[in-house]
Amino acid sequence: MIVEWKEVDVGGYEAASDMYGDKCSMNDFTDTYTGEVIDVRHEQPGFFSKGKTIYIVCLTRDNSIREVEATKCKVKYK
C-alpha cells in the first residue's frame, strides 16, 4: 500500500514569521512524503490514551524507514 502524508516544521515557520513577517507562508515549511507501508503496528489503549495504528513506511525518495500514525496518512494506491 502506498501512502502520502504531510509534515509541518512549526518551529521554522515561527522563526521565519518573527523575522520576515508576512513574506513567509506555511506552505514553505510543509513537506509531503510518499512511501510504501511495509508493516502495521497496533498500540493498545492505556488508561489516559486511545489505541493507535502505526504504519512502518519505507520512503520512496531515499529508502529510509519512518513510523507514521495511520490517521495522518492518505492512501494513494492499495
GROMACS .gro file of N, CA, C and O in nm:
model
  312
    1MET      N    1   0.084  -0.116   0.000
    1MET     CA    2   0.000   0.000   0.000
    1MET      C    3   0.090   0.124   0.000
    1MET      O    4   0.184   0.133   0.077
    2ILE      N    5   0.063   0.218  -0.087
    2ILE     CA    6   0.137   0.343  -0.097
    2ILE      C    7   0.058   0.452  -0.026
    2ILE      O    8  -0.061   0.470  -0.052
    3VAL      N    9   0.124   0.524   0.066
    3VAL     CA   10   0.057   0.630   0.141
    3VAL      C   11   0.132   0.761   0.124
    3VAL      O   12   0.248   0.764   0.085
    4GLU      N   13   0.061   0.869   0.154
    4GLU     CA   14   0.119   1.004   0.146
    4GLU      C   15   0.077   1.080   0.271
    4GLU      O   16  -0.035   1.067   0.318
    5TRP      N   17   0.169   1.161   0.325
    5TRP     CA   18   0.136   1.244   0.440
    5TRP      C   19   0.219   1.371   0.437
    5TRP      O   20   0.316   1.381   0.364
    6LYS      N   21   0.176   1.469   0.514
    6LYS     CA   22   0.244   1.598   0.519
    6LYS      C   23   0.292   1.624   0.661
    6LYS      O   24   0.226   1.588   0.757
    7GLU      N   25   0.409   1.688   0.670
    7GLU     CA   26   0.464   1.729   0.798
    7GLU      C   27   0.499   1.877   0.789
    7GLU      O   28   0.549   1.924   0.687
    8VAL      N   29   0.473   1.951   0.896
    8VAL     CA   30   0.497   2.094   0.901
    8VAL      C   31   0.605   2.123   1.005
    8VAL      O   32   0.599   2.072   1.116
    9ASP      N   33   0.702   2.204   0.966
    9ASP     CA   34   0.807   2.249   1.057
    9ASP      C   35   0.757   2.376   1.126
    9ASP      O   36   0.778   2.487   1.078
   10VAL      N   37   0.689   2.359   1.239
   10VAL     CA   38   0.626   2.470   1.308
   10VAL      C   39   0.730   2.566   1.365
   10VAL      O   40   0.715   2.688   1.357
   11GLY      N   41   0.836   2.512   1.420
   11GLY     CA   42   0.941   2.597   1.476
   11GLY      C   43   1.008   2.685   1.372
   11GLY      O   44   1.035   2.803   1.395
   12GLY      N   45   1.034   2.629   1.255
   12GLY     CA   46   1.092   2.706   1.146
   12GLY      C   47   0.999   2.814   1.097
   12GLY      O   48   1.041   2.926   1.067
   13TYR      N   49   0.869   2.783   1.090
   13TYR     CA   50   0.771   2.882   1.046
   13TYR      C   51   0.761   2.997   1.146
   13TYR      O   52   0.756   3.113   1.107
   14GLU      N   53   0.759   2.965   1.275
   14GLU     CA   54   0.751   3.071   1.377
   14GLU      C   55   0.873   3.161   1.374
   14GLU      O   56   0.861   3.284   1.384
   15ALA      N   57   0.992   3.102   1.356
   15ALA     CA   58   1.114   3.183   1.350
   15ALA      C   59   1.113   3.272   1.225
   15ALA      O   60   1.149   3.390   1.233
   16ALA      N   61   1.072   3.218   1.112
   16ALA     CA   62   1.069   3.297   0.989
   16ALA      C   63   0.962   3.405   0.994
   16ALA      O   64   0.984   3.516   0.945
   17SER      N   65   0.849   3.377   1.055
   17SER     CA   66   0.744   3.479   1.063
   17SER      C   67   0.784   3.591   1.159
   17SER      O   68   0.745   3.706   1.139
   18ASP      N   69   0.864   3.559   1.262
   18ASP     CA   70   0.916   3.664   1.350
   18ASP      C   71   1.014   3.755   1.277
   18ASP      O   72   1.015   3.876   1.298
   19MET      N   73   1.098   3.696   1.192
   19MET     CA   74   1.200   3.774   1.122
   19MET      C   75   1.145   3.846   0.999
   19MET      O   76   1.180   3.960   0.973
   20TYR      N   77   1.059   3.778   0.920
   20TYR     CA   78   1.016   3.832   0.792
   20TYR      C   79   0.870   3.874   0.786
   20TYR      O   80   0.827   3.931   0.687
   21GLY      N   81   0.793   3.842   0.887
   21GLY     CA   82   0.653   3.884   0.891
   21GLY      C   83   0.567   3.814   0.789
   21GLY      O   84   0.562   3.692   0.782
   22ASP      N   85   0.498   3.892   0.707
   22ASP     CA   86   0.401   3.837   0.611
   22ASP      C   87   0.464   3.781   0.484
   22ASP      O   88   0.394   3.728   0.400
   23LYS      N   89   0.594   3.791   0.470
   23LYS     CA   90   0.660   3.743   0.348
   23LYS      C   91   0.668   3.590   0.340
   23LYS      O   92   0.687   3.535   0.234
   24CYS      N   93   0.656   3.521   0.454
   24CYS     CA   94   0.665   3.374   0.452
   24CYS      C   95   0.525   3.315   0.468
   24CYS      O   96   0.435   3.377   0.524
   25SER      N   97   0.509   3.195   0.416
   25SER     CA   98   0.381   3.126   0.429
   25SER      C   99   0.403   2.986   0.486
   25SER      O  100   0.515   2.934   0.484
   26MET      N  101   0.296   2.927   0.535
   26MET     CA  102   0.304   2.793   0.594
   26MET      C  103   0.342   2.689   0.488
   26MET      O  104   0.404   2.588   0.519
   27ASN      N  105   0.308   2.712   0.361
   27ASN     CA  106   0.340   2.618   0.253
   27ASN      C  107   0.491   2.603   0.233
   27ASN      O  108   0.537   2.500   0.185
   28ASP      N  109   0.568   2.706   0.268
   28ASP     CA  110   0.714   2.698   0.255
   28ASP      C  111   0.775   2.601   0.355
   28ASP      O  112   0.886   2.552   0.335
   29PHE      N  113   0.703   2.569   0.461
   29PHE     CA  114   0.755   2.483   0.567
   29PHE      C  115   0.679   2.351   0.577
   29PHE      O  116   0.688   2.281   0.677
   30THR      N  117   0.605   2.317   0.473
   30THR     CA  118   0.530   2.192   0.468
   30THR      C  119   0.597   2.096   0.370
   30THR      O  120   0.621   2.132   0.255
   31ASP      N  121   0.629   1.977   0.418
   31ASP     CA  122   0.690   1.873   0.333
   31ASP      C  123   0.590   1.761   0.312
   31ASP      O  124   0.523   1.717   0.405
   32THR      N  125   0.580   1.711   0.190
   32THR     CA  126   0.494   1.599   0.156
   32THR      C  127   0.581   1.477   0.133
   32THR      O  128   0.677   1.480   0.056
   33TYR      N  129   0.547   1.367   0.201
   33TYR     CA  130   0.622   1.242   0.192
   33TYR      C  131   0.534   1.134   0.131
   33TYR      O  132   0.414   1.131   0.153
   34THR      N  133   0.596   1.044   0.056
   34THR     CA  134   0.529   0.929  -0.004
   34THR      C  135   0.612   0.806   0.025
   34THR      O  136   0.734   0.810   0.017
   35GLY      N  137   0.544   0.697   0.060
   35GLY     CA  138   0.618   0.574   0.088
   35GLY      C  139   0.529   0.452   0.084
   35GLY      O  140   0.406   0.462   0.074
   36GLU      N  141   0.593   0.337   0.093
   36GLU     CA  142   0.524   0.209   0.091
   36GLU      C  143   0.516   0.153   0.232
   36GLU      O  144   0.616   0.147   0.303
   37VAL      N  145   0.396   0.114   0.273
   37VAL     CA  146   0.375   0.056   0.405
   37VAL      C  147   0.431  -0.086   0.403
   37VAL      O  148   0.390  -0.169   0.323
   38ILE      N  149   0.528  -0.112   0.493
   38ILE     CA  150   0.587  -0.246   0.498
   38ILE      C  151   0.541  -0.324   0.620
   38ILE      O  152   0.556  -0.446   0.624
   39ASP      N  153   0.483  -0.254   0.719
   39ASP     CA  154   0.431  -0.322   0.838
   39ASP      C  155   0.331  -0.231   0.907
   39ASP      O  156   0.336  -0.109   0.892
   40VAL      N  157   0.241  -0.291   0.983
   40VAL     CA  158   0.140  -0.217   1.059
   40VAL      C  159   0.149  -0.261   1.204
   40VAL      O  160   0.158  -0.381   1.233
   41ARG      N  161   0.151  -0.162   1.294
   41ARG     CA  162   0.157  -0.192   1.438
   41ARG      C  163   0.036  -0.128   1.505
   41ARG      O  164   0.004  -0.013   1.480
   42HIS      N  165  -0.030  -0.204   1.592
   42HIS     CA  166  -0.145  -0.154   1.666
   42HIS      C  167  -0.104  -0.137   1.812
   42HIS      O  168  -0.069  -0.235   1.878
   43GLU      N  169  -0.107  -0.012   1.860
   43GLU     CA  170  -0.075   0.013   2.000
   43GLU      C  171  -0.202  -0.003   2.083
   43GLU      O  172  -0.308   0.043   2.044
   44GLN      N  173  -0.188  -0.065   2.197
   44GLN     CA  174  -0.302  -0.089   2.285
   44GLN      C  175  -0.341   0.038   2.359
   44GLN      O  176  -0.256   0.119   2.393
   45PRO      N  177  -0.470   0.055   2.385
   45PRO     CA  178  -0.511   0.172   2.461
   45PRO      C  179  -0.465   0.163   2.606
   45PRO      O  180  -0.458   0.055   2.664
   46GLY      N  181  -0.431   0.279   2.661
   46GLY     CA  182  -0.389   0.285   2.800
   46GLY      C  183  -0.497   0.351   2.884
   46GLY      O  184  -0.609   0.374   2.840
   47PHE      N  185  -0.462   0.386   3.006
   47PHE     CA  186  -0.558   0.448   3.097
   47PHE      C  187  -0.597   0.587   3.051
   47PHE      O  188  -0.712   0.627   3.058
   48PHE      N  189  -0.499   0.664   3.002
   48PHE     CA  190  -0.524   0.802   2.959
   48PHE      C  191  -0.522   0.820   2.808
   48PHE      O  192  -0.536   0.931   2.759
   49SER      N  193  -0.502   0.716   2.731
   49SER     CA  194  -0.489   0.734   2.586
   49SER      C  195  -0.568   0.628   2.510
   49SER      O  196  -0.593   0.519   2.560
   50LYS      N  197  -0.605   0.664   2.389
   50LYS     CA  198  -0.669   0.569   2.299
   50LYS      C  199  -0.562   0.485   2.230
   50LYS      O  200  -0.446   0.523   2.225
   51GLY      N  201  -0.601   0.376   2.172
   51GLY     CA  202  -0.508   0.296   2.093
   51GLY      C  203  -0.483   0.364   1.959
   51GLY      O  204  -0.564   0.441   1.909
   52LYS      N  205  -0.366   0.338   1.900
   52LYS     CA  206  -0.329   0.397   1.771
   52LYS      C  207  -0.286   0.287   1.676
   52LYS      O  208  -0.240   0.182   1.717
   53THR      N  209  -0.299   0.317   1.549
   53THR     CA  210  -0.243   0.231   1.445
   53THR      C  211  -0.125   0.306   1.384
   53THR      O  212  -0.138   0.420   1.342
   54ILE      N  213  -0.010   0.240   1.383
   54ILE     CA  214   0.114   0.298   1.334
   54ILE      C  215   0.155   0.223   1.207
   54ILE      O  216   0.160   0.101   1.206
   55TYR      N  217   0.184   0.299   1.101
   55TYR     CA  218   0.239   0.240   0.980
   55TYR      C  219   0.391   0.251   0.984
   55TYR      O  220   0.445   0.357   1.014
   56ILE      N  221   0.459   0.143   0.950
   56ILE     CA  222   0.602   0.144   0.928
   56ILE      C  223   0.619   0.162   0.777
   56ILE      O  224   0.579   0.076   0.699
   57VAL      N  225   0.678   0.276   0.737
   57VAL     CA  226   0.679   0.315   0.596
   57VAL      C  227   0.822   0.326   0.546
   57VAL      O  228   0.909   0.380   0.613
   58CYS      N  229   0.846   0.275   0.425
   58CYS     CA  230   0.972   0.292   0.355
   58CYS      C  231   0.954   0.406   0.256
   58CYS      O  232   0.873   0.397   0.164
   59LEU      N  233   1.026   0.517   0.276
   59LEU     CA  234   1.011   0.634   0.190
   59LEU      C  235   1.062   0.604   0.050
   59LEU      O  236   1.163   0.536   0.032
   60THR      N  237   0.994   0.658  -0.050
   60THR     CA  238   1.034   0.633  -0.189
   60THR      C  239   1.153   0.717  -0.229
   60THR      O  240   1.228   0.678  -0.318
   61ARG      N  241   1.176   0.833  -0.166
   61ARG     CA  242   1.285   0.920  -0.211
   61ARG      C  243   1.422   0.872  -0.167
   61ARG      O  244   1.518   0.890  -0.239
   62ASP      N  245   1.434   0.811  -0.049
   62ASP     CA  246   1.568   0.771  -0.004
   62ASP      C  247   1.571   0.635   0.067
   62ASP      O  248   1.671   0.600   0.127
   63ASN      N  249   1.463   0.559   0.061
   63ASN     CA  250   1.453   0.426   0.120
   63ASN      C  251   1.478   0.424   0.270
   63ASN      O  252   1.520   0.322   0.324
   64SER      N  253   1.453   0.532   0.339
   64SER     CA  254   1.463   0.532   0.485
   64SER      C  255   1.331   0.483   0.544
   64SER      O  256   1.227   0.484   0.479
   65ILE      N  257   1.336   0.437   0.668
   65ILE     CA  258   1.220   0.381   0.736
   65ILE      C  259   1.166   0.484   0.834
   65ILE      O  260   1.241   0.543   0.911
   66ARG      N  261   1.034   0.505   0.833
   66ARG     CA  262   0.968   0.600   0.924
   66ARG      C  263   0.847   0.535   0.987
   66ARG      O  264   0.786   0.446   0.927
   67GLU      N  265   0.811   0.581   1.106
   67GLU     CA  266   0.686   0.542   1.171
   67GLU      C  267   0.590   0.659   1.162
   67GLU      O  268   0.624   0.771   1.198
   68VAL      N  269   0.470   0.633   1.110
   68VAL     CA  270   0.371   0.739   1.089
   68VAL      C  271   0.237   0.690   1.141
   68VAL      O  272   0.199   0.575   1.117
   69GLU      N  273   0.164   0.778   1.210
   69GLU     CA  274   0.029   0.743   1.254
   69GLU      C  275  -0.061   0.727   1.132
   69GLU      O  276  -0.054   0.805   1.037
   70ALA      N  277  -0.146   0.627   1.136
   70ALA     CA  278  -0.233   0.598   1.022
   70ALA      C  279  -0.333   0.710   0.996
   70ALA      O  280  -0.371   0.733   0.881
   71THR      N  281  -0.371   0.783   1.098
   71THR     CA  282  -0.469   0.891   1.079
   71THR      C  283  -0.410   1.009   1.003
   71THR      O  284  -0.484   1.089   0.948
   72LYS      N  285  -0.278   1.021   0.996
   72LYS     CA  286  -0.213   1.129   0.923
   72LYS      C  287  -0.190   1.095   0.776
   72LYS      O  288  -0.152   1.180   0.698
   73CYS      N  289  -0.213   0.970   0.738
   73CYS     CA  290  -0.183   0.923   0.602
   73CYS      C  291  -0.306   0.922   0.514
   73CYS      O  292  -0.418   0.899   0.560
   74LYS      N  293  -0.280   0.944   0.386
   74LYS     CA  294  -0.382   0.930   0.283
   74LYS      C  295  -0.334   0.819   0.190
   74LYS      O  296  -0.222   0.822   0.142
   75VAL      N  297  -0.419   0.722   0.165
   75VAL     CA  298  -0.383   0.608   0.080
   75VAL      C  299  -0.384   0.652  -0.066
   75VAL      O  300  -0.484   0.702  -0.116
   76LYS      N  301  -0.271   0.635  -0.134
   76LYS     CA  302  -0.258   0.670  -0.275
   76LYS      C  303  -0.288   0.550  -0.365
   76LYS      O  304  -0.346   0.565  -0.470
   77TYR      N  305  -0.241   0.433  -0.325
   77TYR     CA  306  -0.255   0.313  -0.406
   77TYR      C  307  -0.260   0.194  -0.313
   77TYR      O  308  -0.178   0.181  -0.224
   78LYS      N  309  -0.358   0.109  -0.332
   78LYS     CA  310  -0.372  -0.007  -0.244
   78LYS      C  311  -0.324  -0.131  -0.310
   78LYS      O  312  -0.326  -0.151  -0.425
   0.00000   0.00000   0.00000
